[in-house]
PDB file of C-alpha atoms in Angstrom:
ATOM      1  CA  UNK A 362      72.799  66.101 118.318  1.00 72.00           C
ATOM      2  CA  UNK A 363      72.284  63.637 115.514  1.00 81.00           C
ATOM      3  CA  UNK A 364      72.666  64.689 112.014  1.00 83.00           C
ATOM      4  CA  UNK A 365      69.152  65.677 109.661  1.00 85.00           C
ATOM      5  CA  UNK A 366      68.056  62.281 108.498  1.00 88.00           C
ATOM      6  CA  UNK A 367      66.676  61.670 104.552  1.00 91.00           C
ATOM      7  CA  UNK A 368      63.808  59.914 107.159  1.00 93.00           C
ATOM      8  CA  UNK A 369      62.274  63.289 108.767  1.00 93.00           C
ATOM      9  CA  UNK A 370      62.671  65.552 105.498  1.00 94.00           C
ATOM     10  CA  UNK A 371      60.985  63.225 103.639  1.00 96.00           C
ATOM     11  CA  UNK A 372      57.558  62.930 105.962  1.00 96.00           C
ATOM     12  CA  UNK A 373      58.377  66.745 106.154  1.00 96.00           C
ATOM     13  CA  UNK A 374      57.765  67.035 102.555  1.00 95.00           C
ATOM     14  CA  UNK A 375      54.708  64.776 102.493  1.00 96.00           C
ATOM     15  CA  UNK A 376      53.082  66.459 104.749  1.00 97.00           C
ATOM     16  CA  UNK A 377      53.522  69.983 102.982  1.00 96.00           C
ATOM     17  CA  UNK A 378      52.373  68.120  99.809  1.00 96.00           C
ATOM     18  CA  UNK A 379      49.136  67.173 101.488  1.00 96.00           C
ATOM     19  CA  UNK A 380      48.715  71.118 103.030  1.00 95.00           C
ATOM     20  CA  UNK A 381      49.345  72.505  99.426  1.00 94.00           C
ATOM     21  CA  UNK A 382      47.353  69.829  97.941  1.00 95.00           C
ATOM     22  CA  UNK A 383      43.921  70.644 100.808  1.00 95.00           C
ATOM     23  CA  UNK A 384      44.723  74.048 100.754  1.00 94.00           C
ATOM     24  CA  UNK A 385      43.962  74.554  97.012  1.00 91.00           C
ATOM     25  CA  UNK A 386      41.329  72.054  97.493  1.00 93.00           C
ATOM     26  CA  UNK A 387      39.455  73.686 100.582  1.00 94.00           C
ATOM     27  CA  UNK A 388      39.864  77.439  98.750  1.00 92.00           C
ATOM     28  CA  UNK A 389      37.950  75.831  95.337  1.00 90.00           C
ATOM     29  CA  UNK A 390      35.187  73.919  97.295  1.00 91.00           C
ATOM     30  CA  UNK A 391      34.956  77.232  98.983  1.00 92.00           C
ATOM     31  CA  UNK A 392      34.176  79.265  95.842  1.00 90.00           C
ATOM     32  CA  UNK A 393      38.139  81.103  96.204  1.00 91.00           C
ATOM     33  CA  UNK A 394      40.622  82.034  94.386  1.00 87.00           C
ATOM     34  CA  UNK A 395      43.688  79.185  94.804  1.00 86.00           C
ATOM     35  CA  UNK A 396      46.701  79.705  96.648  1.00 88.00           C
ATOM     36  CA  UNK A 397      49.883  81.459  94.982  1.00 88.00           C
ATOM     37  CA  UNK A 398      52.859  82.180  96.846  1.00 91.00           C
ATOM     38  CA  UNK A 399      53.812  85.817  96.896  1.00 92.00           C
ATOM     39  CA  UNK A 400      57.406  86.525  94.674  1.00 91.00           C
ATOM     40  CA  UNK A 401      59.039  87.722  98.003  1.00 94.00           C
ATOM     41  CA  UNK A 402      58.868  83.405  99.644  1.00 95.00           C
ATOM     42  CA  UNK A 403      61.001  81.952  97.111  1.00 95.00           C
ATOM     43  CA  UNK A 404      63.695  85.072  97.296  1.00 96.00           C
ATOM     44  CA  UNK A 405      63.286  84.674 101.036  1.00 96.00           C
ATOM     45  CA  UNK A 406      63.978  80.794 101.376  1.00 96.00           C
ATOM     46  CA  UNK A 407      67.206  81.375  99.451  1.00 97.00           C
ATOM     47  CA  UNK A 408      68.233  84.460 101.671  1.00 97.00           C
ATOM     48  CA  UNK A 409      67.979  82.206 104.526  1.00 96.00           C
ATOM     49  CA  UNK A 410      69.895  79.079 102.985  1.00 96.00           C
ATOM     50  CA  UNK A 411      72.860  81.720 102.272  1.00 96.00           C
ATOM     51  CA  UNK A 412      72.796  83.009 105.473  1.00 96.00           C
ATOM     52  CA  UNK A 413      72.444  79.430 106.966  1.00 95.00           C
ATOM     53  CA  UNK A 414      75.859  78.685 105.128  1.00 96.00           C
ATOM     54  CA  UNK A 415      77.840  81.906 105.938  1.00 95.00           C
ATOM     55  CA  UNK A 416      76.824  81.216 109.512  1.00 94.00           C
ATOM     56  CA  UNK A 417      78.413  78.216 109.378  1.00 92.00           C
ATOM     57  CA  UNK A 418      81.971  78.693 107.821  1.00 92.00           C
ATOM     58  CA  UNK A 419      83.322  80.233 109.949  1.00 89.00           C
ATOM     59  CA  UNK A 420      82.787  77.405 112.580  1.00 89.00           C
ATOM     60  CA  UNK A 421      84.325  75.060 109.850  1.00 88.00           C
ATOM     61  CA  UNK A 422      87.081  77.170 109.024  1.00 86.00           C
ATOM     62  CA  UNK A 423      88.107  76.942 112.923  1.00 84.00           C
ATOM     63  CA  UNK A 424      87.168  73.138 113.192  1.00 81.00           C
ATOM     64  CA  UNK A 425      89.685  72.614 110.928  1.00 77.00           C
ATOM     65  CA  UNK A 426      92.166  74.545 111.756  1.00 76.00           C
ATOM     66  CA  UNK A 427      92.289  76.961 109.082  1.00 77.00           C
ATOM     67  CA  UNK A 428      91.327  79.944 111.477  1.00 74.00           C
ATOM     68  CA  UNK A 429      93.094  80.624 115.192  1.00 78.00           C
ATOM     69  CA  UNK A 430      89.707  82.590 116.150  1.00 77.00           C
ATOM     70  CA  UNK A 431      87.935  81.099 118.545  1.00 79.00           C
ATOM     71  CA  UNK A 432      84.433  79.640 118.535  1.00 78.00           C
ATOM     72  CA  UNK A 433      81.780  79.930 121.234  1.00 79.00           C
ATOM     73  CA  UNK A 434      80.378  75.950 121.059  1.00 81.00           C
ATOM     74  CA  UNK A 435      77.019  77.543 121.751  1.00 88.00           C
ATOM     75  CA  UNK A 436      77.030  79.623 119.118  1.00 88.00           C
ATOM     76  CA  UNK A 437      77.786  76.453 116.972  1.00 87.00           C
ATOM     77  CA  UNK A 438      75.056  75.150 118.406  1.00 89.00           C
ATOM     78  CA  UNK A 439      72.550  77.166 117.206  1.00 92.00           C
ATOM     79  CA  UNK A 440      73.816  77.796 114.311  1.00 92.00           C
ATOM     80  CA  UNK A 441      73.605  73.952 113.585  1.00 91.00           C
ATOM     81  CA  UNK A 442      70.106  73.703 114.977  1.00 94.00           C
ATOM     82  CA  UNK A 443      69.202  77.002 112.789  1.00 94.00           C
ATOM     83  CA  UNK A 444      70.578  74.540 109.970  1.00 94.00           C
ATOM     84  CA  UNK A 445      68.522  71.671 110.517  1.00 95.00           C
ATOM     85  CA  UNK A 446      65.821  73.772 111.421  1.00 95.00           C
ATOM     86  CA  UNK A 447      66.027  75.144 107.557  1.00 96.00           C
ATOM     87  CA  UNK A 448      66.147  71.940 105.903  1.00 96.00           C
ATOM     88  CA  UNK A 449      63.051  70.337 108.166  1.00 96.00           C
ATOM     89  CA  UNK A 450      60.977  74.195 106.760  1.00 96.00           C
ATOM     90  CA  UNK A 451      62.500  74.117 103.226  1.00 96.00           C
ATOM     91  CA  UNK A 452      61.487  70.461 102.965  1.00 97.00           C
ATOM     92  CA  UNK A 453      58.113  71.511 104.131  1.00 97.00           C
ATOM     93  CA  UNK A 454      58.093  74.542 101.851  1.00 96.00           C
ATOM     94  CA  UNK A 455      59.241  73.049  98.894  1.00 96.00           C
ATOM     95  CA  UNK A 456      56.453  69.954  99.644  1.00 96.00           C
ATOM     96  CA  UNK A 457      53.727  72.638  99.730  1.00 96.00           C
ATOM     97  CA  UNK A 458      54.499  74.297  96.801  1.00 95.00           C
ATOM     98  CA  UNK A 459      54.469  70.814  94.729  1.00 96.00           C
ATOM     99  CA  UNK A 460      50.928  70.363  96.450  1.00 96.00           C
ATOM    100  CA  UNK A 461      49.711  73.728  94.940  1.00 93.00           C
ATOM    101  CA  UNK A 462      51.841  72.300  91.652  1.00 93.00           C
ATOM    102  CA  UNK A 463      49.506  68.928  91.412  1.00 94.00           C
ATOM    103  CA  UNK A 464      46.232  70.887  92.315  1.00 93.00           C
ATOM    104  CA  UNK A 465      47.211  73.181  89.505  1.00 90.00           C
ATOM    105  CA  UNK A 466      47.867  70.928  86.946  1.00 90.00           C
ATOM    106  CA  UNK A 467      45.038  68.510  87.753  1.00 90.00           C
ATOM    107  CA  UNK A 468      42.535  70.956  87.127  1.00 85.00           C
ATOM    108  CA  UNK A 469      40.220  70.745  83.843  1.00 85.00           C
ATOM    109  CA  UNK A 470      41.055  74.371  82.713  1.00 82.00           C
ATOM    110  CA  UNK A 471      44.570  75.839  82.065  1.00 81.00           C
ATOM    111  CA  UNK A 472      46.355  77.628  85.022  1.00 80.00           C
ATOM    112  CA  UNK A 473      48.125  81.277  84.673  1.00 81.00           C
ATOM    113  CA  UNK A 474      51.768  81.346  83.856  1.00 82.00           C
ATOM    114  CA  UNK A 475      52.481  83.611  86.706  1.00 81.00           C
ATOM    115  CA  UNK A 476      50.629  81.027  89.808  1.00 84.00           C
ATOM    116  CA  UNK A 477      52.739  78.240  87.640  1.00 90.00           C
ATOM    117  CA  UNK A 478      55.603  79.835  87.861  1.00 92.00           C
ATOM    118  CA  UNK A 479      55.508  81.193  91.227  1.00 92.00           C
ATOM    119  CA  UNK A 480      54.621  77.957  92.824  1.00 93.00           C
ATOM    120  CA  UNK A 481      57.259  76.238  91.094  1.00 94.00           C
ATOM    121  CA  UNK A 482      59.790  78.915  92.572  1.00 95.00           C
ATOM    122  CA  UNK A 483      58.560  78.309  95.635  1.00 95.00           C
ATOM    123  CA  UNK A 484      59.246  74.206  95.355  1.00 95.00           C
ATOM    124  CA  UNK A 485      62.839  74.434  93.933  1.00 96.00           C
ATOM    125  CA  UNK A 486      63.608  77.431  96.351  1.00 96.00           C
ATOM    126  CA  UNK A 487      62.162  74.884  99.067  1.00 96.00           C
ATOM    127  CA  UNK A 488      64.560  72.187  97.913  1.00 96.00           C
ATOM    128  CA  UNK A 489      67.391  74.934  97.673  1.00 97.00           C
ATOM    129  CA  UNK A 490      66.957  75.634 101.339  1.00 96.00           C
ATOM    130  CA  UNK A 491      67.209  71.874 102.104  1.00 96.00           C
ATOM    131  CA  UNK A 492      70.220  71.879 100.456  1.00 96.00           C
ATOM    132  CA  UNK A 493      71.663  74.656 101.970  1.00 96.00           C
ATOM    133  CA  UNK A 494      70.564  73.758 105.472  1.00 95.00           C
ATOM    134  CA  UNK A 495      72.264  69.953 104.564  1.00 95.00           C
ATOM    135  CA  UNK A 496      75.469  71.582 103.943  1.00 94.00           C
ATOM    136  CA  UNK A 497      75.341  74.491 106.919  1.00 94.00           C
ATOM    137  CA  UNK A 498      74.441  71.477 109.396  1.00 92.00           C
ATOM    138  CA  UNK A 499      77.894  69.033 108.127  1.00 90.00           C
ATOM    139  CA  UNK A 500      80.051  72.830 108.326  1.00 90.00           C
ATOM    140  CA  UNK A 501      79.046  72.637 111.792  1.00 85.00           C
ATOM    141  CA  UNK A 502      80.523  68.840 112.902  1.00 82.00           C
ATOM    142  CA  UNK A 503      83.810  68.651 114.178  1.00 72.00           C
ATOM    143  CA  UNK A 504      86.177  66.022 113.787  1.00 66.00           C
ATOM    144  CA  UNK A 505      85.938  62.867 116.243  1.00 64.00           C
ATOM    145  CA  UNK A 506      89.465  63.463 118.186  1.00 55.00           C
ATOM    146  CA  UNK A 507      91.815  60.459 118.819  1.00 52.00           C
ATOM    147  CA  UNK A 508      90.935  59.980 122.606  1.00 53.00           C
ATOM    148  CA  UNK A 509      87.152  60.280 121.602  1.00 52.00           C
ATOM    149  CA  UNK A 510      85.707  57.222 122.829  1.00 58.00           C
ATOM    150  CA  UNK A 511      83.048  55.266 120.400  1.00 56.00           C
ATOM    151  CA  UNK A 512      80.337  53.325 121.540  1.00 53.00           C
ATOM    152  CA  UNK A 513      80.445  49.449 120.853  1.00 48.00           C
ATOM    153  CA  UNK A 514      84.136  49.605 119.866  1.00 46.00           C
ATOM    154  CA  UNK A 515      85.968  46.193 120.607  1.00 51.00           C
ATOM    155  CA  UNK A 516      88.099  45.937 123.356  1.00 47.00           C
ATOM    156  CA  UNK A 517      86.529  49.048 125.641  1.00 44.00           C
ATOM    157  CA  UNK A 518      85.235  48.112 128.312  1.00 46.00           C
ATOM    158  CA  UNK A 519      82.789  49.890 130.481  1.00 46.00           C
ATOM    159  CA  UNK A 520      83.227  48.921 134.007  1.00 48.00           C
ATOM    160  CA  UNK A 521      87.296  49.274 133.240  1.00 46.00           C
ATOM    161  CA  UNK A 522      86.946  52.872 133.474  1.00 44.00           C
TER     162      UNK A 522
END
């Protein structure tokens, strides 16, 4: 499994820009009220991002040798998809919510404190989760052992084997 790259988070968060962004747009045109995020999104993107990370000590406390308990590599597996998993949805999230932030601030008349505020809550608790699913995803890599053989290394050879 290959590591979260800047690449997919990034077209991740474009693409929630342009949903927040139409969204807002489509509810106006439509004679509706715009979108605000309910309080309970921005509480529940960081709830996940801590449980991301306490998921995932444990699996670098034993990588490392700091614990003797063992760890089912399955269960590390998950946990490390559930990781980049988060940071792909908070990038998403957090893209979406500075969509609703531009459509709100572009308007003509003055937007209410509490859709500002909750939309901005719901972009930095976006990028929190990102975060959080960065550093839950490198807690679950283990350490390339001596014996590991790397690809395109000089002097290995593959018909040798």
């Amino acid at each position: 499994m290959k590591r979260t790259g800047a690449g997919v988070l990034i077209v991740a968060g474009v693409l929630g820009v342009g949903a927040g962004f139409l969204l807002d747009q489509l509810l106006t045109a439509a004679g509706r009220p715009t979108f605000t995020p309910m309080v309970s999104l921005p509480i529940l993107l960081i709830a996940v991002g801590v449980v991301d990370i306490a998921l995932a000590i444990p699996i670098y406390r034993t990588s490392r040798g700091h614990s003797t308990a063992p760890v089912n590599p399955f269960r590390a597996v998950r946990i490390a998809m559930l990781a980049k998993a988060s940071s792909i949805v908070g990038a998403a999230v957090g893209g979406m919510g500075l969509g609703l932030l531009v459509f709100l601030l572009t308007r003509p008349t003055t937007p209410s404190v509490g859709s500002v505020s909750a939309v901005v809550a719901t972009a930095v608790c976006g990028a929190v989760l990102v975060a959080a699913g960065l550093v839950a995803e490198h807690l679950c890599t283990i350490r390339k052992d001596d014996d590991d053989e790397q690809p395109g290394v000089p002097g290995l050879d593959t018909h040798d084997r």
